[in-house]
Structures are given as C-alpha cells and as structure tokens.
Amino acid sequence: MNRLIEKRGYRPINSEDNPDNGRKWSFKQKLLLGLSPKAYLQQLLHNPVNWALCVIFAIGLPVIVYRYVMGLGGVMHASYDYPWGLFLGFGLFCMVPLSASGFLLGTTVELFGHTKFKPILNLALLNGLLGYLFAVIYLLVDLGCPWRLYYPMFVSWGTAAVLFLVGWHVATYLSVQIMEVSEAFFEWVGWPTAKKFIHSGTIGLTVAGIILSTLHQGALGTLLCYAPGKVHPLWYSQEFLWIFYLCSSVFAGLCMVIAVSTIIKKTMAWRCGSEFLENLDSITIGLAKGASMALVTYFIIKIIGITHDNEWSYLATGWGQWFMLEIGLGVVLPIILFAVGIRRNSVALIRFTAFLTIAGLMMNRLNTALITFNWNLYQEIPHPLETIITVTIFALFITVYRFILYRLPIVYAWKAVPEEARIPVPVPDRADVVTARPEPQLTRVMNS
Amino acid sequence: MRKISRRGFFKVTAAGSSAVAVSSTKKAFGMKEFHGYPNSMGVLVDLTRCIGCRTCEAACNKEHGLPEPELPFDDFSVFDQVYHDGKEKRRTSDKAFTVVNRYNPKASGGEPVYRKFQCNHCNEPACLTSCFVNAYTKTKEGAVIYNPDVCVGCRMCMVACPFLVPAYTYESALHPQIKKCNFCYDTRLKYGKPPACVEACPQEALTFGHRKTLIKIAHERIRENPKKYVDHVYGETEVGGTSWMYLSGVPFDQLGFNTDLQHHPILDNTKSFLGFVPMVLGIWPALFMGFHLLAKGGKGNDEDKQSNK
Amino acid sequence: MKSRTIGILGGIILALILVSAPVFGMDNKPPATVMIDSLSHLFTGVEFDHNLHVEITEGCSVCHHHRFGNGVVDENCARCHSECQGTFSPTCSDCHVSDPFTGKHIREMEANPNRYHIDIPGLKAAYHLKCLTCHIKEEAPSECVDCHARTDAGNRFYHSGKYAPADGDKNKNHE
C-alpha cells in the first residue's frame, strides 16, 4: 500500500464520491479500495504480511478441518484432568478482557462526553467487536458440539450456572457491539438513514455495554470459582476473583487500544485520517493515564486478596515466584513505566508499556485457567496442533481486523456529501464519456 | 346464593390445607441451602474391607456395556500403572466408570490399601450447577445423571468436579459426550435395586442404603472399632455432602483423597457474584445515565451535533 | 440383553447361598464338610472342610459369633450379649440374608427406629469377611480361585482366560 501511495499517488476511498470523476463509488470499487482488480491483487502480493498469513493458513486451515473430522481428540491431549486448553485459555480468557476497549471508550466518549477520545472511539468499538467475535470462533473450535451453540439460549436453560450468564452476555454484547460498529458500516456502504437510526440509540447501547461488560468480565473470573482447589490459591479468590477480572479488563482494554493504534500508525498511516494521526499521541497519553489508575487499583486489590485469604506463605514457593514474576512484569513494572512515560510525555515508552501490560494480562489469564490449574496434580503442555489452530484463528483475527480497517471509516472520518448538494446527473454506461463534473468537486471543497 | 354444605366446607378446607402444603413445599425449595433429597440413596464404601479384586470394575463394565478392557479384570498389574511421571494412578475414563487403585500408605506400614472410586453423586453437584444447558439432574433417589442430548460440550462440568470424575469422548467428532458413573440409575436404581458394583462386591465393601442410615452405620462402625477406622466419614460433609461416602483405616490423604475440599457446596462460591448480577442490572442504568447527564450538563446535544459532522 | 445382565448379576448373589439345611443333625454333631455350591454362575462351588477348620481354630466363636459355650468373644457384642446362652441355630443365613439391598430388606431394617443391628452384612459378605480376613492374616490361600474355580461365565465376566483381551496377554504378569 505504501508503495502505491508513493509511486502512483494513490488516495484511499474516504467519501461517497470518486474525486477523480465525481461519480459514486460502486460497492465493488469500495471493496477493492478503489483499485482495479489487477492493482488490488498486486498490492496484496507485494505485502510480506500477506505471505506470512498465507503460510499460517496453509498449515492451519487443514488442521482445523482435521479437528472437525477427527473430533477434539485429534488436536488436543484429550485430558480429563485438563478439559480446557488453549482455545478457551487464550481464546476466551485472553480475548475477552483485551476486548473491553469498546465499553470503556464508549463510556468515556458517549457517556462522560470526553470528546478528546472521539477519534479513537471507532477503533475501540471495532476492537471490542472483533475480540468477542473471535472469542466465539475459538469457542466454536473448542466445543464438542459447536452446532449446539444456541442451546443455552433456546433449548435448555441452566439458569444457575455462571457460564449461562457468560453465554447470554457475550451473545447480547456481541449484538450491541455489532450495532455500535454498524454506524461506521452504514456510513461506508452509503445508508445514512440506518446510520442515523443507530446513532439515535447510542446512549442506550453504551449503557447496555457497561452493564453487560461489568457482568461477564467478572463472570469469567467467577467461572473458576467452580474449581477452588484446582486453581492455585494465589490466583484464586472466592470473594474477589470477579473483581480482579473486571479491574484487569479495564487496563487490558485500554492497552489493547494503545497497542492496536500503534500498529495501525506504523503500518497503515495511509489509511489514517488527519484527526486520528494528529491526536493519537495525546490520546495515547490519556489512555495510559486511565490504564495506570486501573493497574494501581488492581495491584492494591491483589494484595488485599492475598491478605484476605492469608496466602503470604505461598509466595515463598516456586508458584509464588511465578506469581511475583507475573505481578512484577505485568503490573508493577507497567505502573512505573507508565508513570515515567506520562511524566516525560514519552509516547514511545507508553506504547512499549502497553504491549508489556497486555503480555502480563495474558500471563495472568493463562496462569489462572491453564498453567496453575491442577497445580497439585501435574502440568500439561498444549498439543502442537492445538497451538497451530490457536495461532491460525488469531491470524484470521488479524486478517479480518485489517480488512475492515482498510475499508470502514474506523481510523479516518467519512466525508459526507450533503444530499442537497449533490446534483442528480444521469450516470452514463461508460466511464470515459464523462470526464469532468464541476458541481460535486465544488461541494467537496466547501465541505472540507 | 348457595349454602355451604358441611361436605362443601370440608372440601374447601381440604383444598386450603393442600394449598398450604403446596406453598410450604415451595418454601422448602426456595431455601438457600439444599442438603439433598430426604430419601436419597447412597453407598458407603468401607475401604478396610476392600481386597482389590476388581470385581466391581468388571460388573460395571458389563452393566454399562463398556468396551473390552485393555487387561483382564483379574489382572492386578494395573495397580502398578502410573501416569504423568508417576504422579497419578489410574482414573475414571470413558471406558471405565469406576476404578480401584492400590496404595501403600505409611499409616498401614506399607500394607496395601485399596480404594474404589467413581462419581460420588454429590447432594448439590458442581457439575450440575455449573452446566449452562442443565444437562445434569440430581434424581430423588440420589443419582446424578447426564443427558447427552442437550450437552454442548463445553466441559465446564469436568472443570468443576472436585473429584475429577467426568470423562469425555474427545475422539468422537459427531457425538462427543460426558461419560461417568450414573449410579446405574436407568437399569437399577430407579427400580429400587443397588448398583451393579455393590451387588458384585464379595466383601460388602460397598453398602447400599438410605444416605441418612448409611451415615449412622458409618459412625457406628467407627465407634465400635475406633482403632480400625479414622474418625471421619469422607463425603458426609465434603462439598456439601455426597451420596457415596467412604470409611478408611488410614488417613484419607494417604489414599489419594482430596482432603482440602470445602465443606459446603461448590455452588456457594459463585453465589456472592450471582447475587450481584440483579443489582448491576438494577442500578447501573440509572447510575450511568445520571453520570451522563451530569457530565454533559445540558450541553450534550450541541456537542453531539458537532462531533456528528 | 438387559434381562440377561440382570440375570447374571442376580446369579452372583444367589451363587453364594449356603446350602445349610442339615448342618446339625439330631445328634448335635457338626458336619465334616459343608458344600457351598450355589455359587454356580461365575464360580464353582466350594467344598468347605469344616473338620479342618475346627481343628485349626481356637473355638467355634472364632467363626460363629453366636457361640457354643465358650463365651462371647467380641467385646462389642459382649456389651449386651454377655449373659446370652447362644442361639438355637448356628446357621449363617438365619441372620445374614442373601440379598441385603432389596427395598424390602432396607425398609425392614429401618422400620423400627430403635433397632440396633442395622448393619448386618449379607450372606455373601458374611462369608468373605469371615473367611478372607482370617486367610489373609494367616497367610492361607486368599486368591478368588484358590477357593472356588471360575466358570466359563466367570471368565467372560472378568474378560479372563480365553476371553482375555488380545493385547492384554503380553502385558500380563499376574496369574
């Protein structure tokens, strides 16, 4: 893409009309980013990331097929002691907190009216939507009978179960997020009425997002309260596990936005709108402030949790050292680095710290759900094929994420053409007949 | 106007009292704690009687039509089988719903002690309460049974089971399901008969009866032979009580029993959070709408228009 | 199939019923041998050498707790039965029922809440608990087949002998 911009003066689609000829972009053109099919294919082939993804898919997709043909036993250790592996340990327990961004920035911008964060709102919403969507996709791989995914909704209700709550909330919240992100989609596809309709319900959707997120982020932690002896005491807390999970999802979601926006800025600058690029540094610092507050809170309640259950003696064991490593690298160090970064206005340091915090959070989730699970039995290393599938689905996540970012107005603002300004011109069949139309050009100038 | 006859009066009274009876039953079900059905059956496993003959395993295999075992049921080399670097002995699987293991605990001077185990059929089972499609049922006879037709295959029950009992047919692509002891509910228990393993045991290491009576029997055995038994009935209170209970001559932790279990149902661990749910649903909307109105302070609409541009 | 299974398992219980009718003749002399042979299904019958066991044990009460003249041995029994003069019949099956876990028997045991003896082993267990405890302690033969040979049905039940799993044989180190 960068090559296209440098060499051929490519301008990405950012409004309803093609600035070169003043005609409306067709859906196909929008899909192809305004390029000819040949040019589109060329830019695909030029991008080394695509090649890497292709290699992953070439290996991973057959493994996924193999999983559905042979059953879970073909790709997992089929352990009765470790019923959950990476699919849930990573796919559900890590993806969900990292997708808390949607409700956090929704609350900040829509509810508290901090319009400073507006340029990053759509990215946070999309990050949330895709995170949840892929958590469900991981679930579809992990469930023994994925075709029964709707059973807890429509067939048989286990209302007393925490997982019932998680299932319903993730499903509902996914719908809420689809609606929130659909605003950008309607804008891109050119249905302003639908966009307006969704926009009128923003506050309702945002509040629904807060409720659902509070509950299911916490509920994920509560899931492990069913396994009190199996999760190591240092990671377990009957009273507080849900608060730990909720609180850590706050900094996880915020850091995920910092991390994703960093990657976008580095690799997709051509797609970013000026509003996004110009404000990103100050937004990042703002997000870091929020994240460090959550980190400090998390650190305090973690200490309260250990004190409450009097687990200090465990710290002297090997597991205790592992725990302290997790807290040290994933919580204490980020608190210090964020503080330094914010004080010195060092966005680079903040960005690095965001990645570190995400790694720390993933370590925490994997520790609780997988690594320290059955701490007094034996430890199990995930099956190689299980790891391959996990990586493949994450690659799919990246692919879809990028596909949407290239097109929908997520990190750039869609330039709306006021209806009354557009002069209805009969569209000729062949593009080369009409070479210039002054009126739409004019409106664009006026509008910008 | 209709005169209320004497008979009619009795009818009304009867209806009224039955309504009271019904409502009091409802009250009983509305209790915060469930300690099992009053006439729940159970089995008392007296490990001092078990000789490790594995006849129970054979009976279970036959009763449930399970696949042929790898080794004959009279092959005692299975007691030497260890897994995961010698840390684990044999466990229940999709092919064996009950397993007998041999231990050589310190307390018995290295003399072998055999331990049979299977699903303990908890009074308030964690598998049941953690299942989001209600695939498990605790029958009034005490069995915890499973319905594969609604199971989605999330394996939460396996995570939740404090005794590591449920197994899963991972290798099945189309009909994977949980496999575990069902107290022979379909074939025996519901007809008032003891499970196959109990009937087959030559030593009556397994005593079948009402759970309440079994607890009395267990304590009486301990009282009469205080030197023979450890003064504890495993399963009487563990995780809120189980239908299958154990007596042992050596400390339970030396026989692979988890002695760190809580003495109230696993479900209780989630109650504080679940209680918080309706509060969030009730309070959050007004709370956050309030914050919203405060934050916007009346100028919200203008900003909305601006940012909307 | 199901009825067959039930039948076989029922057989295991019935198999252990003592044929005890003329244990004591009119002359009050103990029998030389007792045939425990209803064990027809999974195991063949046991020809119990009563004389041998009379010789090697210290007294009848070692096995028959409803003793003959030599006092109550078990101190738990003595708490109530020290003055007892013995029972009319020494037959095990008079107290130890062959199927102790039927609904009827369980109800019977629970009918009187004051009943003390609610924990009476069934007949099969009474035998095995008495015999085997001693046999293990005295290092007498204590494998199942040491006392009663297994029938074909028994081999099938245990997946043993000619019914042994194909792969199982080579791992087998115990006979």
mmCIF file of C-alpha atoms in Angstrom, chain A residues 181-373:
data_model
loop_
_atom_site.group_PDB
_atom_site.id
_atom_site.type_symbol
_atom_site.label_atom_id
_atom_site.label_comp_id
_atom_site.label_asym_id
_atom_site.label_seq_id
_atom_site.Cartn_x
_atom_site.Cartn_y
_atom_site.Cartn_z
ATOM 1 C CA VAL A 181 -19.862 -0.636 14.762
ATOM 2 C CA SER A 182 -22.607 -0.798 12.151
ATOM 3 C CA GLU A 183 -22.734 3.006 12.274
ATOM 4 C CA ALA A 184 -19.385 3.045 10.509
ATOM 5 C CA PHE A 185 -20.524 0.302 8.178
ATOM 6 C CA PHE A 186 -23.699 2.134 7.136
ATOM 7 C CA GLU A 187 -21.680 5.237 6.512
ATOM 8 C CA TRP A 188 -19.275 3.318 4.294
ATOM 9 C CA VAL A 189 -21.941 1.384 2.426
ATOM 10 C CA GLY A 190 -23.969 4.545 1.973
ATOM 11 C CA TRP A 191 -27.130 4.123 4.049
ATOM 12 C CA PRO A 192 -27.288 7.360 6.041
ATOM 13 C CA THR A 193 -30.803 6.670 7.347
ATOM 14 C CA ALA A 194 -29.724 3.437 9.008
ATOM 15 C CA LYS A 195 -26.733 5.230 10.444
ATOM 16 C CA LYS A 196 -28.928 7.937 11.921
ATOM 17 C CA PHE A 197 -31.254 5.334 13.365
ATOM 18 C CA ILE A 198 -28.410 3.506 15.129
ATOM 19 C CA HIS A 199 -26.910 6.783 16.266
ATOM 20 C CA SER A 200 -30.137 7.753 17.991
ATOM 21 C CA GLY A 201 -29.703 4.738 20.267
ATOM 22 C CA THR A 202 -26.045 5.317 21.121
ATOM 23 C CA ILE A 203 -26.573 6.113 24.803
ATOM 24 C CA GLY A 204 -28.797 3.090 25.310
ATOM 25 C CA LEU A 205 -26.293 0.828 23.608
ATOM 26 C CA THR A 206 -23.439 2.281 25.644
ATOM 27 C CA VAL A 207 -25.223 1.741 28.955
ATOM 28 C CA ALA A 208 -26.121 -1.786 27.879
ATOM 29 C CA GLY A 209 -22.438 -2.260 27.072
ATOM 30 C CA ILE A 210 -21.367 -1.196 30.565
ATOM 31 C CA ILE A 211 -23.868 -3.494 32.261
ATOM 32 C CA LEU A 212 -23.054 -6.500 30.142
ATOM 33 C CA SER A 213 -19.313 -5.939 30.351
ATOM 34 C CA THR A 214 -19.282 -5.466 34.123
ATOM 35 C CA LEU A 215 -21.107 -8.729 34.496
ATOM 36 C CA HIS A 216 -19.432 -11.005 32.033
ATOM 37 C CA GLN A 217 -15.880 -9.796 32.589
ATOM 38 C CA GLY A 218 -16.470 -10.617 36.226
ATOM 39 C CA ALA A 219 -18.320 -13.814 35.388
ATOM 40 C CA LEU A 220 -15.267 -15.138 33.541
ATOM 41 C CA GLY A 221 -13.389 -14.954 36.809
ATOM 42 C CA THR A 222 -16.280 -16.492 38.703
ATOM 43 C CA LEU A 223 -16.179 -19.473 36.312
ATOM 44 C CA LEU A 224 -13.006 -20.541 38.063
ATOM 45 C CA CYS A 225 -14.707 -20.339 41.451
ATOM 46 C CA TYR A 226 -16.161 -23.705 40.478
ATOM 47 C CA ALA A 227 -12.665 -25.136 40.732
ATOM 48 C CA PRO A 228 -11.462 -23.870 44.093
ATOM 49 C CA GLY A 229 -8.806 -26.498 44.769
ATOM 50 C CA LYS A 230 -7.621 -26.750 41.203
ATOM 51 C CA VAL A 231 -6.669 -23.110 40.639
ATOM 52 C CA HIS A 232 -3.639 -22.212 42.722
ATOM 53 C CA PRO A 233 -4.625 -20.246 45.861
ATOM 54 C CA LEU A 234 -2.547 -17.252 44.768
ATOM 55 C CA TRP A 235 -4.636 -16.890 41.632
ATOM 56 C CA TYR A 236 -7.881 -17.896 43.275
ATOM 57 C CA SER A 237 -10.126 -15.789 45.422
ATOM 58 C CA GLN A 238 -13.668 -16.792 46.092
ATOM 59 C CA GLU A 239 -14.707 -13.285 47.030
ATOM 60 C CA PHE A 240 -12.601 -11.183 44.689
ATOM 61 C CA LEU A 241 -11.818 -13.178 41.561
ATOM 62 C CA TRP A 242 -14.555 -11.431 39.608
ATOM 63 C CA ILE A 243 -13.320 -8.009 40.726
ATOM 64 C CA PHE A 244 -9.768 -8.963 39.709
ATOM 65 C CA TYR A 245 -11.042 -9.925 36.289
ATOM 66 C CA LEU A 246 -13.197 -6.847 35.882
ATOM 67 C CA CYS A 247 -10.478 -4.482 37.052
ATOM 68 C CA SER A 248 -7.773 -6.056 34.899
ATOM 69 C CA SER A 249 -10.049 -5.934 31.869
ATOM 70 C CA VAL A 250 -10.017 -2.128 32.222
ATOM 71 C CA PHE A 251 -6.290 -1.735 31.716
ATOM 72 C CA ALA A 252 -6.232 -4.639 29.267
ATOM 73 C CA GLY A 253 -8.821 -2.992 27.017
ATOM 74 C CA LEU A 254 -7.113 0.399 27.176
ATOM 75 C CA CYS A 255 -3.660 -1.049 26.499
ATOM 76 C CA MET A 256 -5.053 -3.048 23.608
ATOM 77 C CA VAL A 257 -6.283 0.200 22.020
ATOM 78 C CA ILE A 258 -2.850 1.756 22.503
ATOM 79 C CA ALA A 259 -1.183 -1.330 21.017
ATOM 80 C CA VAL A 260 -3.504 -1.606 18.027
ATOM 81 C CA SER A 261 -3.359 2.108 17.262
ATOM 82 C CA THR A 262 0.437 1.887 17.401
ATOM 83 C CA ILE A 263 0.468 -0.903 14.859
ATOM 84 C CA ILE A 264 -2.001 0.987 12.672
ATOM 85 C CA LYS A 265 0.086 4.129 12.813
ATOM 86 C CA LYS A 266 3.224 2.229 11.893
ATOM 87 C CA THR A 267 1.775 0.099 9.104
ATOM 88 C CA MET A 268 -1.361 1.825 7.862
ATOM 89 C CA ALA A 269 -0.639 5.527 8.033
ATOM 90 C CA TRP A 270 -2.117 5.929 4.539
ATOM 91 C CA ARG A 271 -5.494 4.886 5.885
ATOM 92 C CA CYS A 272 -5.486 7.161 8.941
ATOM 93 C CA GLY A 273 -7.389 10.381 8.914
ATOM 94 C CA SER A 274 -5.653 13.570 9.955
ATOM 95 C CA GLU A 275 -7.821 13.813 13.068
ATOM 96 C CA PHE A 276 -6.635 10.373 14.128
ATOM 97 C CA LEU A 277 -2.964 10.915 13.383
ATOM 98 C CA GLU A 278 -2.748 14.354 14.910
ATOM 99 C CA ASN A 279 -4.476 13.449 18.142
ATOM 100 C CA LEU A 280 -3.104 9.946 18.601
ATOM 101 C CA ASP A 281 -0.181 10.913 20.832
ATOM 102 C CA SER A 282 -2.245 12.907 23.267
ATOM 103 C CA ILE A 283 -4.970 10.256 23.193
ATOM 104 C CA THR A 284 -2.366 7.595 23.948
ATOM 105 C CA ILE A 285 -1.169 9.531 26.969
ATOM 106 C CA GLY A 286 -4.784 9.918 28.091
ATOM 107 C CA LEU A 287 -5.405 6.197 27.721
ATOM 108 C CA ALA A 288 -2.209 5.455 29.614
ATOM 109 C CA LYS A 289 -3.423 7.599 32.500
ATOM 110 C CA GLY A 290 -6.610 5.571 32.665
ATOM 111 C CA ALA A 291 -4.732 2.310 32.378
ATOM 112 C CA SER A 292 -2.296 3.186 35.139
ATOM 113 C CA MET A 293 -5.143 4.050 37.500
ATOM 114 C CA ALA A 294 -6.660 0.647 36.799
ATOM 115 C CA LEU A 295 -3.261 -1.020 37.236
ATOM 116 C CA VAL A 296 -2.696 0.633 40.611
ATOM 117 C CA THR A 297 -6.193 -0.370 41.725
ATOM 118 C CA TYR A 298 -5.585 -3.899 40.501
ATOM 119 C CA PHE A 299 -2.287 -4.106 42.353
ATOM 120 C CA ILE A 300 -3.941 -2.941 45.573
ATOM 121 C CA ILE A 301 -6.858 -5.373 45.377
ATOM 122 C CA LYS A 302 -4.498 -8.222 44.506
ATOM 123 C CA ILE A 303 -2.624 -7.525 47.746
ATOM 124 C CA ILE A 304 -5.921 -7.308 49.597
ATOM 125 C CA GLY A 305 -6.869 -10.662 48.073
ATOM 126 C CA ILE A 306 -3.669 -12.343 49.297
ATOM 127 C CA THR A 307 -4.084 -10.808 52.739
ATOM 128 C CA HIS A 308 -7.758 -11.734 52.942
ATOM 129 C CA ASP A 309 -7.030 -15.412 52.350
ATOM 130 C CA ASN A 310 -3.679 -15.201 54.165
ATOM 131 C CA GLU A 311 -1.678 -16.672 51.318
ATOM 132 C CA TRP A 312 1.611 -14.957 52.055
ATOM 133 C CA SER A 313 3.361 -18.234 52.790
ATOM 134 C CA TYR A 314 2.694 -19.413 49.229
ATOM 135 C CA LEU A 315 4.901 -16.599 47.929
ATOM 136 C CA ALA A 316 7.968 -18.458 49.145
ATOM 137 C CA THR A 317 7.201 -21.454 46.910
ATOM 138 C CA GLY A 318 8.023 -21.900 43.227
ATOM 139 C CA TRP A 319 4.470 -20.980 42.320
ATOM 140 C CA GLY A 320 4.854 -17.876 44.459
ATOM 141 C CA GLN A 321 7.873 -16.799 42.451
ATOM 142 C CA TRP A 322 5.946 -17.332 39.242
ATOM 143 C CA PHE A 323 3.141 -15.243 40.721
ATOM 144 C CA MET A 324 5.515 -12.470 41.694
ATOM 145 C CA LEU A 325 7.025 -12.547 38.206
ATOM 146 C CA GLU A 326 3.548 -12.095 36.732
ATOM 147 C CA ILE A 327 2.731 -9.217 39.073
ATOM 148 C CA GLY A 328 6.186 -7.715 38.664
ATOM 149 C CA LEU A 329 6.282 -7.759 34.868
ATOM 150 C CA GLY A 330 2.601 -7.310 34.208
ATOM 151 C CA VAL A 331 1.551 -4.877 36.906
ATOM 152 C CA VAL A 332 4.328 -3.205 38.917
ATOM 153 C CA LEU A 333 6.706 -2.544 36.036
ATOM 154 C CA PRO A 334 3.905 -1.123 33.841
ATOM 155 C CA ILE A 335 2.816 1.158 36.692
ATOM 156 C CA ILE A 336 6.360 2.545 36.936
ATOM 157 C CA LEU A 337 6.880 2.796 33.172
ATOM 158 C CA PHE A 338 3.504 4.428 32.591
ATOM 159 C CA ALA A 339 4.268 6.956 35.332
ATOM 160 C CA VAL A 340 7.634 7.781 33.745
ATOM 161 C CA GLY A 341 6.098 7.862 30.269
ATOM 162 C CA ILE A 342 3.264 10.153 31.272
ATOM 163 C CA ARG A 343 5.557 12.481 33.216
ATOM 164 C CA ARG A 344 8.070 12.765 30.373
ATOM 165 C CA ASN A 345 5.423 12.785 27.663
ATOM 166 C CA SER A 346 7.190 9.800 26.120
ATOM 167 C CA VAL A 347 4.615 8.200 23.885
ATOM 168 C CA ALA A 348 7.120 5.590 22.739
ATOM 169 C CA LEU A 349 7.639 4.374 26.308
ATOM 170 C CA ILE A 350 3.883 4.303 26.893
ATOM 171 C CA ARG A 351 3.390 2.228 23.774
ATOM 172 C CA PHE A 352 6.041 -0.231 24.836
ATOM 173 C CA THR A 353 4.450 -0.445 28.275
ATOM 174 C CA ALA A 354 1.040 -1.131 26.734
ATOM 175 C CA PHE A 355 2.452 -4.186 24.982
ATOM 176 C CA LEU A 356 4.098 -5.265 28.226
ATOM 177 C CA THR A 357 0.822 -4.895 30.118
ATOM 178 C CA ILE A 358 -1.008 -6.977 27.532
ATOM 179 C CA ALA A 359 1.629 -9.687 27.887
ATOM 180 C CA GLY A 360 1.205 -9.511 31.663
ATOM 181 C CA LEU A 361 -2.560 -9.819 31.422
ATOM 182 C CA MET A 362 -2.306 -12.794 29.086
ATOM 183 C CA MET A 363 0.095 -14.373 31.517
ATOM 184 C CA ASN A 364 -2.456 -13.866 34.283
ATOM 185 C CA ARG A 365 -5.335 -15.375 32.341
ATOM 186 C CA LEU A 366 -3.311 -18.334 31.123
ATOM 187 C CA ASN A 367 -1.978 -18.855 34.627
ATOM 188 C CA THR A 368 -5.426 -18.942 36.178
ATOM 189 C CA ALA A 369 -7.154 -21.034 33.549
ATOM 190 C CA LEU A 370 -4.353 -23.257 32.346
ATOM 191 C CA ILE A 371 -0.873 -23.090 33.828
ATOM 192 C CA THR A 372 -1.579 -23.165 37.556
ATOM 193 C CA PHE A 373 -4.771 -25.166 37.009
#
